[in-house]
mmCIF file of C-alpha atoms in Angstrom:
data_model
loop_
_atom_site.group_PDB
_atom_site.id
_atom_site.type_symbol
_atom_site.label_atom_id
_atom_site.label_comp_id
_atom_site.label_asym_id
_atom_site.label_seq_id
_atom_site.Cartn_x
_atom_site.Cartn_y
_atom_site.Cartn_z
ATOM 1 C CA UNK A 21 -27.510 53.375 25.508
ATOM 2 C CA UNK A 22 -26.697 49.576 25.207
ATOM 3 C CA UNK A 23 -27.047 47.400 22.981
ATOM 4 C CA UNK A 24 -26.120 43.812 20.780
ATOM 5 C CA UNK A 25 -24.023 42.842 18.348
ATOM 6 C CA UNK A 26 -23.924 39.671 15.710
ATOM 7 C CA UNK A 27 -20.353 39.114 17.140
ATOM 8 C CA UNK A 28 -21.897 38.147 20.314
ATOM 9 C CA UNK A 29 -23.898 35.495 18.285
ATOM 10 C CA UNK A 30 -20.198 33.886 16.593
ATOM 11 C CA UNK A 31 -20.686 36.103 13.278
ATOM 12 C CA UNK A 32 -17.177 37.421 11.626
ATOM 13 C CA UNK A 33 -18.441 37.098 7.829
ATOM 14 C CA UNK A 34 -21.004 37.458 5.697
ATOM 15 C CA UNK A 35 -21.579 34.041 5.139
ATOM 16 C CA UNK A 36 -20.133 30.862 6.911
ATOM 17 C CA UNK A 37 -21.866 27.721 7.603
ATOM 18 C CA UNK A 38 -20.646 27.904 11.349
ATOM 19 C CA UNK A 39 -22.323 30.893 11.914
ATOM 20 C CA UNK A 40 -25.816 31.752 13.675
ATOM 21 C CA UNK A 41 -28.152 32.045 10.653
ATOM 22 C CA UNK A 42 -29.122 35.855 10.458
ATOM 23 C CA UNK A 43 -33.263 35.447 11.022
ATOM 24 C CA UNK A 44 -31.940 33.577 14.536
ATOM 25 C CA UNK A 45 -29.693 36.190 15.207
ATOM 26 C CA UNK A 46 -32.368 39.110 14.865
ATOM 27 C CA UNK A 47 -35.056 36.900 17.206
ATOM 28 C CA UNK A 48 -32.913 36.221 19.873
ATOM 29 C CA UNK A 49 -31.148 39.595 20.761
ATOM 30 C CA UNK A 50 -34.964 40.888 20.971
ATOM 31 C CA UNK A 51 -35.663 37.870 23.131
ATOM 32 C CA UNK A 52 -32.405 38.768 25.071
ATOM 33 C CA UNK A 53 -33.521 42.017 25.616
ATOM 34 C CA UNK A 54 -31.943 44.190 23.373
ATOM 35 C CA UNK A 55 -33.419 47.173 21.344
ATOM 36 C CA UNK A 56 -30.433 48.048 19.395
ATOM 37 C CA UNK A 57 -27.993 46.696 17.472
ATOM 38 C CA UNK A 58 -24.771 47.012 14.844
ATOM 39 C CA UNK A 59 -24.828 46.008 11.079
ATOM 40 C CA UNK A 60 -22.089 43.234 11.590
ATOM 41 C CA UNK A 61 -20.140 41.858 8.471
ATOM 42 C CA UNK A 62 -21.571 43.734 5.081
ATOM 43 C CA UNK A 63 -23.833 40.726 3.609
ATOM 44 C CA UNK A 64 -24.483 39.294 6.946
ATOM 45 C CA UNK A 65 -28.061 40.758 7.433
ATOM 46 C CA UNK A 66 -29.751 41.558 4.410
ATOM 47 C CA UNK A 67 -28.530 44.440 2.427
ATOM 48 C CA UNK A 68 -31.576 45.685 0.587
ATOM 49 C CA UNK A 69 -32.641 48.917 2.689
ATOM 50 C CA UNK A 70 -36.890 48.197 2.715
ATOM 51 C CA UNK A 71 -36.113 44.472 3.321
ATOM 52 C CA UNK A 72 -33.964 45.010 6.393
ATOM 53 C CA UNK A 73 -35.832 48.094 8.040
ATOM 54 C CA UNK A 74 -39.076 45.876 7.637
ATOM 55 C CA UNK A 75 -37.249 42.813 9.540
ATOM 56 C CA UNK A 76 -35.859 44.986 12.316
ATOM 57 C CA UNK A 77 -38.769 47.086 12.956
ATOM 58 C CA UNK A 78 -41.143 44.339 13.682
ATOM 59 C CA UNK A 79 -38.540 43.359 15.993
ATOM 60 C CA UNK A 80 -38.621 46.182 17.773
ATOM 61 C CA UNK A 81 -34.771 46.685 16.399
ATOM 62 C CA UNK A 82 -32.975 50.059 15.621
ATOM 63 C CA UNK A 83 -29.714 50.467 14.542
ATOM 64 C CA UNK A 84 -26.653 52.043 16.183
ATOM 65 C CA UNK A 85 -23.516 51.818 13.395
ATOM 66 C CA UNK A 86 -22.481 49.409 10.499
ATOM 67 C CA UNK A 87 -19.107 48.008 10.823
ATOM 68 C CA UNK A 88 -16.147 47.236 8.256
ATOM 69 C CA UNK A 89 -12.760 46.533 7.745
ATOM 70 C CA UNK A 90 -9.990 49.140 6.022
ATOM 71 C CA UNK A 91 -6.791 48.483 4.934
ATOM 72 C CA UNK A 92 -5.322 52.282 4.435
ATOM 73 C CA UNK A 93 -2.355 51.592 5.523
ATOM 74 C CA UNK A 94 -1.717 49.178 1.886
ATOM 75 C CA UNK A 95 -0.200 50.918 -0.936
ATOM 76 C CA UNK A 96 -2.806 51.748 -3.255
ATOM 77 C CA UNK A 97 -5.602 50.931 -1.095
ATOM 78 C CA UNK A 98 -8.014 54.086 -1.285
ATOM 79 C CA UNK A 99 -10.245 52.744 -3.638
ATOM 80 C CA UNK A 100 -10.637 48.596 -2.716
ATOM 81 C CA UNK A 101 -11.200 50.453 1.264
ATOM 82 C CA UNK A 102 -13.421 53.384 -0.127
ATOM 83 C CA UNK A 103 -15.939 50.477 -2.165
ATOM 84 C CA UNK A 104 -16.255 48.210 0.666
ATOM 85 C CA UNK A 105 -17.056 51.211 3.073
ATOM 86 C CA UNK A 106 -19.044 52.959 1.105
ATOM 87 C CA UNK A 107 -21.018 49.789 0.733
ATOM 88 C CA UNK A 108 -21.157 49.447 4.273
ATOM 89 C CA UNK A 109 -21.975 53.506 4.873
ATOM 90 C CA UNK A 110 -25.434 53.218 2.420
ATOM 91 C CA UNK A 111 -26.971 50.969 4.041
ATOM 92 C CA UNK A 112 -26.425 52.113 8.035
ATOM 93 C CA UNK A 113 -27.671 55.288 6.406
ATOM 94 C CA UNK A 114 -30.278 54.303 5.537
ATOM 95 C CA UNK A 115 -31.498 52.259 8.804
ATOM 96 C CA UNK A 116 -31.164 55.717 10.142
ATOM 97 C CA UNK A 117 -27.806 55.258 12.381
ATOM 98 C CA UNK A 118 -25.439 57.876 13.253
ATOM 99 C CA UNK A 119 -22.120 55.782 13.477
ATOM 100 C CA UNK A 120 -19.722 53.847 11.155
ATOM 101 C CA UNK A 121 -17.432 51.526 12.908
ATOM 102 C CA UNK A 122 -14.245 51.247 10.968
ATOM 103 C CA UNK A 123 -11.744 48.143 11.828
ATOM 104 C CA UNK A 124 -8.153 47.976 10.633
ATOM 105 C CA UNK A 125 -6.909 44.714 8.364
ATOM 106 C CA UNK A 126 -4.874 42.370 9.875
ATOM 107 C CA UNK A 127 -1.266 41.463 9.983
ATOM 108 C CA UNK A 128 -2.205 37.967 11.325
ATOM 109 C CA UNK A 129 -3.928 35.915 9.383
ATOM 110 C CA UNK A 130 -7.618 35.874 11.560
ATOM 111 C CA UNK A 131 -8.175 32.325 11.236
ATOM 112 C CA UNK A 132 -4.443 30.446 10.486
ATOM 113 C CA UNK A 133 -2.684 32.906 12.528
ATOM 114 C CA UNK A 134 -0.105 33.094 9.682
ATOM 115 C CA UNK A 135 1.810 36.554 9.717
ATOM 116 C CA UNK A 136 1.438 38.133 6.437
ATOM 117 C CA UNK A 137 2.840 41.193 6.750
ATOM 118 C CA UNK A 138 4.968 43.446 9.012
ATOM 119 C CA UNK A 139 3.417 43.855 12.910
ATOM 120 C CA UNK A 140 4.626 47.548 13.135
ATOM 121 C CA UNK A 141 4.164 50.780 10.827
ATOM 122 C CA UNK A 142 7.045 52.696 10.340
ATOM 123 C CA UNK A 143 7.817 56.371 11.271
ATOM 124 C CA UNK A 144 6.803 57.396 7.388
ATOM 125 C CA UNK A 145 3.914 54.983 7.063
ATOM 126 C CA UNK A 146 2.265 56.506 10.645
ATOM 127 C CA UNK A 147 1.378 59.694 8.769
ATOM 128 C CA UNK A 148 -0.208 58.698 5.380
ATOM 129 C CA UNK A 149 -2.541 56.159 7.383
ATOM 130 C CA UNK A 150 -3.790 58.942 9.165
ATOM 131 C CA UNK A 151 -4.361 61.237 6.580
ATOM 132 C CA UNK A 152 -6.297 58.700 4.248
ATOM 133 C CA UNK A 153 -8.268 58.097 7.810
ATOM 134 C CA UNK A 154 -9.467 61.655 7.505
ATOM 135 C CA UNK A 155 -9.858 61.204 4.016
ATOM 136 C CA UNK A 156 -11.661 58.629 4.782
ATOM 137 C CA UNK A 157 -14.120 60.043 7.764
ATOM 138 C CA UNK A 158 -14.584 63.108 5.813
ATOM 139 C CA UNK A 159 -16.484 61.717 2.711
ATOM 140 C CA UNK A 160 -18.172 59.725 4.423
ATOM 141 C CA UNK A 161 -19.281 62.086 6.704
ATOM 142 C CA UNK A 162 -20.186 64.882 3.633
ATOM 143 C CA UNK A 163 -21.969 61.444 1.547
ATOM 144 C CA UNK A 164 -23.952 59.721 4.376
ATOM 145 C CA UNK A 165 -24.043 62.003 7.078
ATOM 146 C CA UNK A 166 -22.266 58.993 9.183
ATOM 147 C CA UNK A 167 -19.583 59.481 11.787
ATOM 148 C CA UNK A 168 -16.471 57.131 11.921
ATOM 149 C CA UNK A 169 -15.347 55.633 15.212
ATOM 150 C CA UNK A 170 -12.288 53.657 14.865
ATOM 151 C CA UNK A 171 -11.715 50.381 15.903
ATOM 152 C CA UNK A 172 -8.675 49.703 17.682
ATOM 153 C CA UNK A 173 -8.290 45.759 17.358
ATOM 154 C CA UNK A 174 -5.417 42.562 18.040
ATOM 155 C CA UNK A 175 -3.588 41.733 15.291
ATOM 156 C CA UNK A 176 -3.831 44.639 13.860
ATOM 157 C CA UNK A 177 -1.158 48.064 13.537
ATOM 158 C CA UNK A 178 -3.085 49.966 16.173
ATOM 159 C CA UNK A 179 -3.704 47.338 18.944
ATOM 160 C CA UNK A 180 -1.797 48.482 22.293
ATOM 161 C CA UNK A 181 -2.102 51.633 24.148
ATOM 162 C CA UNK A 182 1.121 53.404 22.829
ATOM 163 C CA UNK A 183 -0.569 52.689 19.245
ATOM 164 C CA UNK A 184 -4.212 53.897 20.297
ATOM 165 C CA UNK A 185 -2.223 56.860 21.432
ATOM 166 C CA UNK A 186 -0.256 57.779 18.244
ATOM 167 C CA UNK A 187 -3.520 56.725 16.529
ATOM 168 C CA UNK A 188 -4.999 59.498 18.368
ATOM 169 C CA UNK A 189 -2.106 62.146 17.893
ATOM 170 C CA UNK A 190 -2.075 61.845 14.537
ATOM 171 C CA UNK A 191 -5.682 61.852 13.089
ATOM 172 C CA UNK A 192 -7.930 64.905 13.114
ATOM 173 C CA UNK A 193 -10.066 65.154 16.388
ATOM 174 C CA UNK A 194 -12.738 66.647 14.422
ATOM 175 C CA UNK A 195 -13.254 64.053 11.986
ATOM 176 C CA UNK A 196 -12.077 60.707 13.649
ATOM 177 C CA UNK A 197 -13.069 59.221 17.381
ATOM 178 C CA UNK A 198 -12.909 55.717 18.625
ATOM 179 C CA UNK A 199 -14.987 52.797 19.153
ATOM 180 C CA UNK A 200 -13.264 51.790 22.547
ATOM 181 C CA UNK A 201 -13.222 48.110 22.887
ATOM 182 C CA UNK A 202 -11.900 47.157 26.511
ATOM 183 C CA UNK A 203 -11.599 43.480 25.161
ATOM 184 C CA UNK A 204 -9.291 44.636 22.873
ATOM 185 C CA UNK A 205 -7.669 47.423 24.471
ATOM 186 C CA UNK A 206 -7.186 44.589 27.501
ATOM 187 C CA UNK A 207 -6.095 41.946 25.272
ATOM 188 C CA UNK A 208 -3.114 44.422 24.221
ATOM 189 C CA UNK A 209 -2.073 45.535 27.322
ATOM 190 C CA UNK A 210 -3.802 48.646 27.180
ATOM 191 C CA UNK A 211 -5.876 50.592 29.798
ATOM 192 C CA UNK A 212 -9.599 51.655 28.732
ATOM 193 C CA UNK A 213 -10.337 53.784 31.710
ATOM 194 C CA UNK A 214 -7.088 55.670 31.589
ATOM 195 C CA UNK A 215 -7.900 56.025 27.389
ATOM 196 C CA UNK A 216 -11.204 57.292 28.444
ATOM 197 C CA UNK A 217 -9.801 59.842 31.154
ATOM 198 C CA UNK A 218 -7.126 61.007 28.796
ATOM 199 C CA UNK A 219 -9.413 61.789 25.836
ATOM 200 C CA UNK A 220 -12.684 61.923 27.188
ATOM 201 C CA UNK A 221 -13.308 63.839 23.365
ATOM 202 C CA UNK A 222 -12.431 61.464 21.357
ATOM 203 C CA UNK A 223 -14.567 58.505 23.004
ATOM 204 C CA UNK A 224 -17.444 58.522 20.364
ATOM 205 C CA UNK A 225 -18.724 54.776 20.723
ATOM 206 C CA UNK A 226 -17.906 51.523 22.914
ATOM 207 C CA UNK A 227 -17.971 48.213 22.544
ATOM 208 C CA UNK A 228 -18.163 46.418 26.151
ATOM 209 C CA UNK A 229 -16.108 43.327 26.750
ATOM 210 C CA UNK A 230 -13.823 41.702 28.577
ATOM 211 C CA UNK A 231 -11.111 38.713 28.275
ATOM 212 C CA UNK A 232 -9.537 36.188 30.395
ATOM 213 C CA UNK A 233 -5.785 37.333 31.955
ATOM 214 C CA UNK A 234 -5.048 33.617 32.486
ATOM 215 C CA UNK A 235 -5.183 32.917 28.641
ATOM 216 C CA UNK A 236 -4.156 36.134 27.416
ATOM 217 C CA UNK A 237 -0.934 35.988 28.997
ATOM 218 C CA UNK A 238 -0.405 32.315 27.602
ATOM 219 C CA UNK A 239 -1.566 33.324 23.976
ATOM 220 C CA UNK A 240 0.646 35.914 24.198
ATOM 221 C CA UNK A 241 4.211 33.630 25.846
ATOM 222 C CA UNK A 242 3.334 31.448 22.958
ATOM 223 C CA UNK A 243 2.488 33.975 19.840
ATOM 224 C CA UNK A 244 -0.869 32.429 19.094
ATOM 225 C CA UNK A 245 -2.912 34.590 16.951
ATOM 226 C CA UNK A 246 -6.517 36.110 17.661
ATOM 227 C CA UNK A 247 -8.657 33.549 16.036
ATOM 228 C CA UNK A 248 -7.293 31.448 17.943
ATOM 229 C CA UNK A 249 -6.935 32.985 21.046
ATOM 230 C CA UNK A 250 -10.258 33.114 20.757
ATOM 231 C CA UNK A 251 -11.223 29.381 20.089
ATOM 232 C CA UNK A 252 -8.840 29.290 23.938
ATOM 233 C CA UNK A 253 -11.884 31.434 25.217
ATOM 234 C CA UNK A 254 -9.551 34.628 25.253
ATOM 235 C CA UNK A 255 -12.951 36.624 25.370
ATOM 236 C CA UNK A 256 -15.104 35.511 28.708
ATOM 237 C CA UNK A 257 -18.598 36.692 29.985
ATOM 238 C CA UNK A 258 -18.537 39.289 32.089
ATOM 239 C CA UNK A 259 -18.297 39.254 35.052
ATOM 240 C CA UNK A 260 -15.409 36.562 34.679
ATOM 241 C CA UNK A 261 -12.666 39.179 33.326
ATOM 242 C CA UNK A 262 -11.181 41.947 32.861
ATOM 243 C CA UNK A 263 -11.632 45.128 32.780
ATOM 244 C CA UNK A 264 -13.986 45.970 35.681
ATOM 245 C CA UNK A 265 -17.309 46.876 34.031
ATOM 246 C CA UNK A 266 -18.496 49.454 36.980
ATOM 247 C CA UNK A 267 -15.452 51.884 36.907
ATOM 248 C CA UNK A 268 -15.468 51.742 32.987
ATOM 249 C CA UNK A 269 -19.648 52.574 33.115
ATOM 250 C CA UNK A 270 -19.374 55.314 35.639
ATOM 251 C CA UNK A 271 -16.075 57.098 33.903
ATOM 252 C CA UNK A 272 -18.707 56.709 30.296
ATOM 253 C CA UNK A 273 -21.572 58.258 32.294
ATOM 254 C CA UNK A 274 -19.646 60.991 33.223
ATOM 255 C CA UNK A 275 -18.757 62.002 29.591
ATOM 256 C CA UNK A 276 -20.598 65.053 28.316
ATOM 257 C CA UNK A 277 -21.648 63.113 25.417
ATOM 258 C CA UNK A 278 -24.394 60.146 24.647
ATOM 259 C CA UNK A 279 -22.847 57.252 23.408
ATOM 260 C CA UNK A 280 -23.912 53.952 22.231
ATOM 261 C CA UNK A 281 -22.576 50.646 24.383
ATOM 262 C CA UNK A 282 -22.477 47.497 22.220
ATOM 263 C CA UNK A 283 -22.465 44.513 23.701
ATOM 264 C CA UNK A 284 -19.835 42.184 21.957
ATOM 265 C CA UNK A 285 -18.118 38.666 23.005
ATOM 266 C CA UNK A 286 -16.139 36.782 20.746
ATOM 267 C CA UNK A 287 -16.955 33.260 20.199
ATOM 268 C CA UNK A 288 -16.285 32.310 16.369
ATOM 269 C CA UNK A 289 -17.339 29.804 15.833
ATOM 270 C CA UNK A 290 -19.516 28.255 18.737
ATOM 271 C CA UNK A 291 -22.479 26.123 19.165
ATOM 272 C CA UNK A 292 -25.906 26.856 17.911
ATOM 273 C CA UNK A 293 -27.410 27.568 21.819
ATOM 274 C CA UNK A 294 -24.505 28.839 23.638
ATOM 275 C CA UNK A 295 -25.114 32.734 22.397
ATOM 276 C CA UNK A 296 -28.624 33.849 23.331
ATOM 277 C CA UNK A 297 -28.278 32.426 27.311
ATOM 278 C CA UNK A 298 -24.702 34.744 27.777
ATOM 279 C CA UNK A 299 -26.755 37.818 25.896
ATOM 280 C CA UNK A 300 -29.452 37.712 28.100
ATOM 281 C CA UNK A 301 -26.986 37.620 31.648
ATOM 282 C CA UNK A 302 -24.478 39.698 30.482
ATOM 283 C CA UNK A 303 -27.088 42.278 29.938
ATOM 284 C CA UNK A 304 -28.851 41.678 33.141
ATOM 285 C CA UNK A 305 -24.951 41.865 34.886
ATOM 286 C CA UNK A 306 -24.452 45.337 32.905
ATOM 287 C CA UNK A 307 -27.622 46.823 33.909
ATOM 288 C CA UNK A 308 -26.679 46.255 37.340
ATOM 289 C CA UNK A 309 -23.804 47.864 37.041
ATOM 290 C CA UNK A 310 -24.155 51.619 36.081
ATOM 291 C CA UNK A 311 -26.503 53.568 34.059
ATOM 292 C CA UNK A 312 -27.669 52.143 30.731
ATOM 293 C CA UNK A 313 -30.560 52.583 29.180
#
């Protein structure tokens, strides 16, 4: 089942003048096409519960996930991470979704590219992350019913495959899946299809993108961070990158699972028009490729 995401409209906060204003946002992935779509930044759409069912449903809009940053892997981080998710976890309870997409900080500075802390985790560190994730996925699965499906993401400690893969290793398969992003399993180096073929159990939610090799490659010769990166146009329209959308689609449809398909290209920030016309052909382009709904 496929579906939209702010992201795709140049939204990475709750509030910045560059961004698509939220009411636009709303009336032109149901003029794309869409019928579902992801919470985005907390504060982004509006957070009162009546207010925001009332603007989606007479948009014909449900709700798939919200989405939100941790930072576990921070000394003394459980309860900064546990208010901002729980935040986050209310109200994509209460639009009636199933799914909490949860995003690892940074090591990179977003927007300066400035490194502010170490790229790695160590051998010791690896192990307390994942038990605070499963901390973490258990309350909010026993307080809001919600699932968590981790983000793997550039920039951050669990970015390339070997990462995804210790990610995986050491977490609880009963408590914690993954939102596959083949942007940003691409844009590390990684290998979505083989990820999906590997642990075709632990694929709980996707986000469907893709990047450009050509500027990949010379964002990573020269170190340039992902906000950046993606001011180059690291993240293209499909059909203009990689990975190949139909192999990806048909290796999904043959999971013995339903799973949501979010539509996501990164464009922060970009202008006002150039969101809604990409939408609406990427989502044609998809739906010729495989079986979505």
């Amino acid at each position: 089942m496929i579906g939209s995401a702010p992201d795709s409209w140049g939204v990475w906060f709750a509030d910045d003048p560059l961004q698509t204003p939220w009411e636009r946002f709303l009336d032109e992935v149901a003029a794309a096409g869409y019928t579902r779509i992801e919470l985005g930044p907390y504060g982004y759409l509006p957070t009162d519960p009546s207010r925001l069912r009332d603007e989606l449903d007479r948009r014909g809009l449900t709700m798939t996930a919200g989405t939100i940053f941790e930072h576990l892997h921070r000394a003394d981080s459980w309860d900064s991470t546990w208010k901002d998710v729980s935040a986050a976890a209310s109200l994509t309870a209460a639009m009636g979704a199933e799914h909490l997409v949860v995003i690892p900080d940074f090591w990179r500075d977003p927007q300066t590219g400035e490194v502010i802390e170490d790229a790695r985790l160590t051998d010791e560190q690896w192990p307390a992350y994942a038990a605070l994730m499963n901390r973490l996925a258990r309350r909010i699965r026993e307080e809001f019913g919600l699932r968590i499906q981790f983000h793997p993401h550039a920039d951050t400690h669990v970015d390339t495959h070997e990462n995804v893969e210790r990610f995986l290793h050491e977490t609880d398969p009963g408590l914690v899946n993954l939102c596959l992003d083949t942007g940003h399993i691409a844009y590390c180096g990684g290998d979505s299809l083989k990820l999906i073929r590997d642990h075709p159990d632990r694929i709980g939610y996707v986000h469907l993108k893709q990047v450009d090799p050509g500027i990949v490659a010379d964002v990573h010769e020269k170190g340039i961070g992902f906000g950046e990166a993606v001011r180059m146009g690291a993240m293209c329209e499909p059909p203009n990158g990689v990975p190949e959308m139909p192999p990806i689609l048909n290796a999904l449809a043959e999971l013995d699972a339903e799973i949501f398909a979010i539509v996501e290209q990164d464009m922060y920030p970009c202008p006002a028009d150039q969101p809604l016309p990409i939408a609406t052909r990427t989502l044609g382009y998809l739906q010729s490729c495989g079986p979505l709904r």
